[in-house]
């Protein structure tokens, strides 16, 4: 489910918390007055901090965390922030209510959302941190022919020479991602990639890795049969559950993770061969007055990139400029829109 209001998302979380023994913690309020909350469940073993909807139009991690909260008590201890950016989640925008990209505010901490996340880490003292995001359909494993449904990253803790603690944190993160790579490969072969660990000093992955917290970023993308990412959310819940059984002494060779192809872009999302040319459209999602819709925006056709959908029609589209939007209804009238599962 790509969009729900903030209030509905929070109500679902609170119901899960009440039914499955999670303690709600208020960490602050957004610029528009919405609460920034976390949910704690104390166990033993690893202490795991995870957050989603840092970017308000990236809800797959939220769905995975919600499903994770709806299961019986775990062995490890968890602090979950499923809606880190409430204003962005309400508006379905990447930035917060003040136009700030929270994932570039780790150092300055000018936003309430960044301060809330730092407060959670200081209170909880995590061993592991999980940063859950969505990526656009345009990404694919380098030299591949399928979308990158899962792109993984164990960021650096220092741009040049890490301390032993920073290096160990990255190795631990790589080890977990290596295990997850092996778990994912049977079902998602061809749909896995990794990011270059170029150091971004203002990002939260690097910020926490620098402190010796084993930090991982997971970007979920589409699969050819599921643009809604529902299957990816289910798989992500399985990974979170697997982490509960992970043991510190079980550090494994990071080779499977490091052997993943790099994340590449851009792919062609939908190419339509029409009466007088070729039209390339990209998916464009938006929320207006609380109503979700998806349209298709004209973009440059890249004949060297992979293509996710291809159609042919005798209809003539002319030469629409890059950026022009075709509504789903207009394309459906021409019999051209597949069902991508992108419903409210």
XYZ file of C-alpha atoms in Angstrom:
344
model
C 0.000 0.000 0.000
C 1.903 3.026 -1.268
C 0.034 5.766 0.612
C -1.898 6.105 3.845
C -2.358 9.172 5.987
C -0.022 9.680 8.922
C -2.878 9.212 11.390
C -3.862 5.876 9.884
C -0.267 4.654 9.803
C 0.226 5.646 13.452
C -3.037 3.962 14.484
C -1.888 0.700 12.876
C 1.404 0.895 14.764
C -0.290 1.601 18.078
C -2.622 -1.344 17.628
C 0.354 -3.632 16.961
C 2.213 -2.183 19.944
C -0.725 -2.802 22.269
C -1.268 -6.352 21.042
C 2.365 -7.470 20.980
C 4.063 -5.747 23.887
C 5.828 -2.695 22.441
C 6.310 0.458 24.518
C 5.607 3.735 22.712
C 8.108 6.560 23.277
C 7.580 10.196 22.258
C 10.783 11.622 20.742
C 9.595 15.014 19.539
C 7.194 16.763 17.199
C 7.482 17.690 13.537
C 7.322 21.242 12.210
C 3.600 20.737 11.592
C 2.999 19.359 15.079
C 2.814 15.636 14.387
C 4.375 13.335 17.005
C 7.644 11.561 16.230
C 7.396 8.272 18.089
C 9.389 5.112 18.557
C 8.493 1.658 19.823
C 10.725 -0.314 22.185
C 10.766 -3.975 23.076
C 13.498 -5.035 25.484
C 14.945 -8.516 25.218
C 18.535 -9.673 25.349
C 21.395 -10.091 22.919
C 21.751 -7.547 20.135
C 20.306 -4.048 20.487
C 18.851 -3.032 17.125
C 17.710 0.440 16.057
C 15.677 0.633 12.837
C 13.813 3.445 11.114
C 11.724 3.974 7.995
C 9.829 6.770 6.246
C 12.841 9.024 6.746
C 11.760 10.064 3.259
C 7.986 10.357 3.313
C 7.398 8.815 -0.123
C 9.310 5.604 0.679
C 6.854 3.418 2.646
C 8.091 -0.147 2.045
C 10.212 -0.176 5.193
C 7.212 0.967 7.226
C 5.136 -1.967 5.994
C 7.979 -4.359 6.842
C 8.403 -2.935 10.348
C 4.645 -3.023 10.992
C 4.512 -6.705 10.039
C 7.583 -7.313 12.216
C 5.843 -5.703 15.201
C 2.852 -8.012 14.743
C 4.815 -11.104 15.736
C 5.494 -12.624 19.168
C 8.273 -11.320 21.380
C 11.820 -11.461 20.028
C 15.107 -12.491 21.611
C 16.939 -9.233 20.839
C 16.083 -5.681 21.929
C 14.543 -3.296 19.397
C 13.916 0.427 19.091
C 11.812 1.054 15.970
C 10.961 4.436 14.437
C 8.558 3.438 11.644
C 7.500 7.035 10.732
C 10.586 9.156 11.289
C 9.303 11.928 8.997
C 5.589 12.418 9.834
C 5.035 15.537 7.704
C 6.706 13.961 4.680
C 4.677 10.789 5.194
C 1.436 12.788 5.274
C 2.327 14.715 2.105
C 4.105 11.767 0.407
C 7.231 13.868 -0.128
C 10.907 13.058 0.256
C 11.618 16.079 2.452
C 10.116 16.995 5.811
C 7.603 19.781 6.442
C 10.358 22.394 6.163
C 11.839 21.066 2.930
C 14.794 19.364 4.648
C 16.188 16.011 3.524
C 16.496 14.361 6.935
C 19.162 11.969 5.652
C 21.450 14.925 5.009
C 20.931 16.427 8.469
C 22.912 14.009 10.629
C 25.573 16.564 11.572
C 23.659 19.841 11.787
C 20.550 18.230 13.318
C 18.459 21.243 12.375
C 15.309 19.166 11.886
C 13.183 17.694 14.653
C 13.376 14.357 12.842
C 17.181 14.238 12.917
C 17.219 15.205 16.583
C 14.678 12.489 17.365
C 16.789 9.816 15.683
C 19.943 10.925 17.491
C 18.009 10.982 20.779
C 16.816 7.427 20.163
C 20.367 6.225 19.551
C 21.701 7.961 22.673
C 18.925 6.491 24.794
C 19.077 2.975 23.370
C 22.831 2.414 22.735
C 22.317 0.147 19.697
C 24.799 -2.409 18.394
C 23.133 -2.446 14.964
C 21.280 0.247 12.988
C 19.026 -0.284 9.962
C 18.175 2.576 7.600
C 15.241 1.512 5.390
C 14.519 3.313 2.114
C 12.836 2.890 -1.268
C 14.582 3.579 -4.556
C 13.090 4.586 -7.873
C 12.247 1.997 -10.562
C 15.123 3.269 -12.710
C 17.800 1.373 -10.715
C 19.183 -2.025 -11.719
C 22.250 -4.189 -10.999
C 25.084 -3.103 -13.280
C 25.058 -5.046 -16.581
C 21.790 -6.669 -15.505
C 18.373 -6.910 -17.118
C 16.117 -6.734 -14.046
C 15.262 -3.976 -11.558
C 17.234 -3.788 -8.324
C 14.621 -4.974 -5.833
C 17.180 -4.887 -3.020
C 20.229 -2.615 -2.999
C 22.450 -2.950 0.055
C 25.056 -0.734 1.691
C 27.406 -0.986 4.656
C 28.661 2.630 4.715
C 32.084 3.762 5.812
C 32.662 5.231 9.248
C 35.506 7.475 8.094
C 36.454 8.920 4.681
C 40.118 7.921 4.900
C 41.533 5.897 7.797
C 38.874 4.431 10.117
C 39.540 3.695 13.754
C 39.535 0.009 14.749
C 36.004 0.439 16.150
C 34.763 2.069 12.929
C 36.377 -0.616 10.799
C 34.921 -3.376 12.949
C 31.449 -1.827 12.706
C 31.612 -1.810 8.906
C 32.901 -5.397 8.814
C 30.032 -6.486 11.064
C 27.523 -4.716 8.810
C 29.092 -6.315 5.724
C 28.901 -9.714 7.415
C 25.173 -9.350 8.087
C 24.592 -8.184 4.517
C 26.609 -11.154 3.236
C 24.266 -13.480 5.118
C 21.250 -11.633 3.765
C 22.655 -11.808 0.244
C 22.735 -15.588 0.539
C 19.182 -15.621 1.898
C 17.925 -13.381 -0.912
C 19.654 -15.023 -3.870
C 17.328 -18.033 -4.292
C 14.258 -15.819 -4.776
C 15.777 -12.581 -6.065
C 18.663 -13.629 -8.293
C 19.335 -10.836 -10.769
C 17.548 -8.308 -8.564
C 20.286 -7.650 -5.985
C 22.864 -4.871 -6.034
C 25.057 -2.884 -3.684
C 25.963 0.770 -3.399
C 29.425 2.245 -3.600
C 30.456 3.082 -0.029
C 31.545 6.599 -0.937
C 31.587 8.645 2.268
C 28.708 11.116 2.704
C 29.559 13.081 5.866
C 26.040 14.431 6.479
C 24.212 11.099 6.044
C 23.014 9.042 8.994
C 24.600 5.801 7.807
C 28.067 7.285 8.001
C 27.180 9.194 11.177
C 26.256 6.047 13.103
C 28.997 3.888 11.566
C 31.471 6.523 12.734
C 30.277 5.884 16.298
C 30.998 2.164 16.029
C 27.378 1.127 15.427
C 27.152 -1.506 12.682
C 24.907 0.360 10.236
C 23.217 -0.871 7.072
C 21.100 0.872 4.462
C 18.587 -1.195 2.515
C 16.913 0.324 -0.539
C 13.886 -1.609 -1.795
C 12.875 -1.240 -5.424
C 10.298 -2.681 -7.768
C 10.253 -6.136 -9.272
C 8.873 -6.700 -12.748
C 5.674 -8.243 -11.401
C 5.222 -5.975 -8.398
C 5.698 -2.240 -8.725
C 3.899 -1.737 -5.406
C 6.826 -3.436 -3.587
C 4.467 -5.580 -1.491
C 6.610 -8.673 -2.101
C 9.748 -6.716 -1.207
C 8.130 -5.596 2.063
C 7.336 -9.203 2.982
C 10.900 -10.252 2.234
C 12.244 -7.333 4.257
C 10.206 -8.507 7.253
C 11.851 -11.923 6.898
C 15.287 -10.270 6.957
C 14.423 -8.334 10.103
C 13.250 -11.562 11.718
C 16.444 -13.325 10.655
C 18.477 -10.621 12.378
C 16.890 -11.627 15.674
C 18.731 -14.959 15.433
C 22.056 -13.444 14.326
C 24.894 -13.930 16.779
C 27.900 -11.651 17.287
C 30.291 -14.579 17.005
C 28.751 -15.650 13.690
C 30.663 -13.038 11.676
C 31.105 -14.429 8.186
C 33.140 -13.585 5.118
C 31.676 -10.408 3.549
C 32.455 -11.855 0.113
C 28.859 -12.564 -1.001
C 27.889 -8.945 -0.268
C 31.021 -7.470 -1.851
C 30.517 -9.629 -4.953
C 27.130 -8.069 -5.711
C 27.029 -5.893 -8.838
C 26.926 -2.158 -8.259
C 23.648 -0.253 -8.393
C 23.277 1.368 -11.816
C 20.822 3.735 -13.514
C 18.855 4.804 -15.429
C 16.725 2.084 -16.946
C 13.786 2.755 -19.243
C 10.622 2.214 -17.233
C 8.004 2.068 -19.988
C 8.747 2.352 -23.694
C 5.830 2.774 -26.111
C 6.450 2.323 -29.829
C 3.733 4.417 -31.457
C 2.737 5.524 -34.931
C 5.360 8.241 -35.261
C 8.126 7.421 -32.820
C 9.140 6.053 -29.449
C 7.823 7.388 -26.159
C 9.590 6.748 -22.849
C 7.555 7.254 -19.690
C 8.609 7.226 -16.042
C 6.276 6.522 -13.152
C 5.316 9.644 -11.211
C 3.513 9.221 -7.870
C 1.852 12.030 -5.971
C -0.639 12.801 -3.230
C -3.025 15.742 -3.489
C -5.604 16.507 -0.789
C -4.892 13.124 0.769
C -5.552 11.180 -2.444
C -2.807 9.056 -4.020
C -2.433 8.850 -7.793
C 0.196 7.696 -10.243
C 0.853 9.279 -13.615
C 3.473 8.841 -16.302
C 6.010 11.512 -17.168
C 7.839 11.795 -20.489
C 11.575 11.219 -20.240
C 14.486 10.667 -22.608
C 14.623 7.216 -24.180
C 17.944 5.442 -23.570
C 18.475 2.793 -26.221
C 21.433 1.305 -24.309
C 19.599 0.728 -21.011
C 17.300 -2.122 -19.963
C 13.551 -1.627 -20.326
C 10.956 -2.842 -17.819
C 7.816 -2.581 -19.944
C 7.362 -2.262 -23.686
C 4.165 -1.615 -25.649
C 3.166 -0.998 -29.260
C 0.226 0.986 -30.532
C -1.042 2.492 -33.760
C -1.943 5.622 -31.815
C 0.191 8.675 -32.643
C 1.556 10.576 -29.641
C 3.495 13.168 -31.593
C 6.643 14.484 -29.898
C 5.689 15.465 -26.341
C 8.453 17.310 -24.459
C 10.365 15.797 -21.565
C 8.387 16.419 -18.386
C 4.926 16.285 -19.938
C 2.563 14.151 -17.870
C 0.129 11.553 -19.172
C -2.607 10.607 -16.731
C -3.256 6.961 -16.077
C -6.846 7.452 -17.240
C -5.746 8.849 -20.606
C -3.427 5.929 -21.221
C -6.004 3.408 -20.052
C -8.395 4.833 -22.625
C -5.823 3.874 -25.263
C -5.602 0.387 -23.768
C -1.993 0.838 -22.738
C -1.739 0.787 -18.942
C -0.861 -2.492 -17.226
C -1.999 -3.169 -13.680
C 1.051 -2.417 -11.544
C -0.730 -2.886 -8.232
C -0.366 0.804 -7.401
C -3.673 1.265 -5.642
C -4.682 3.164 -2.519
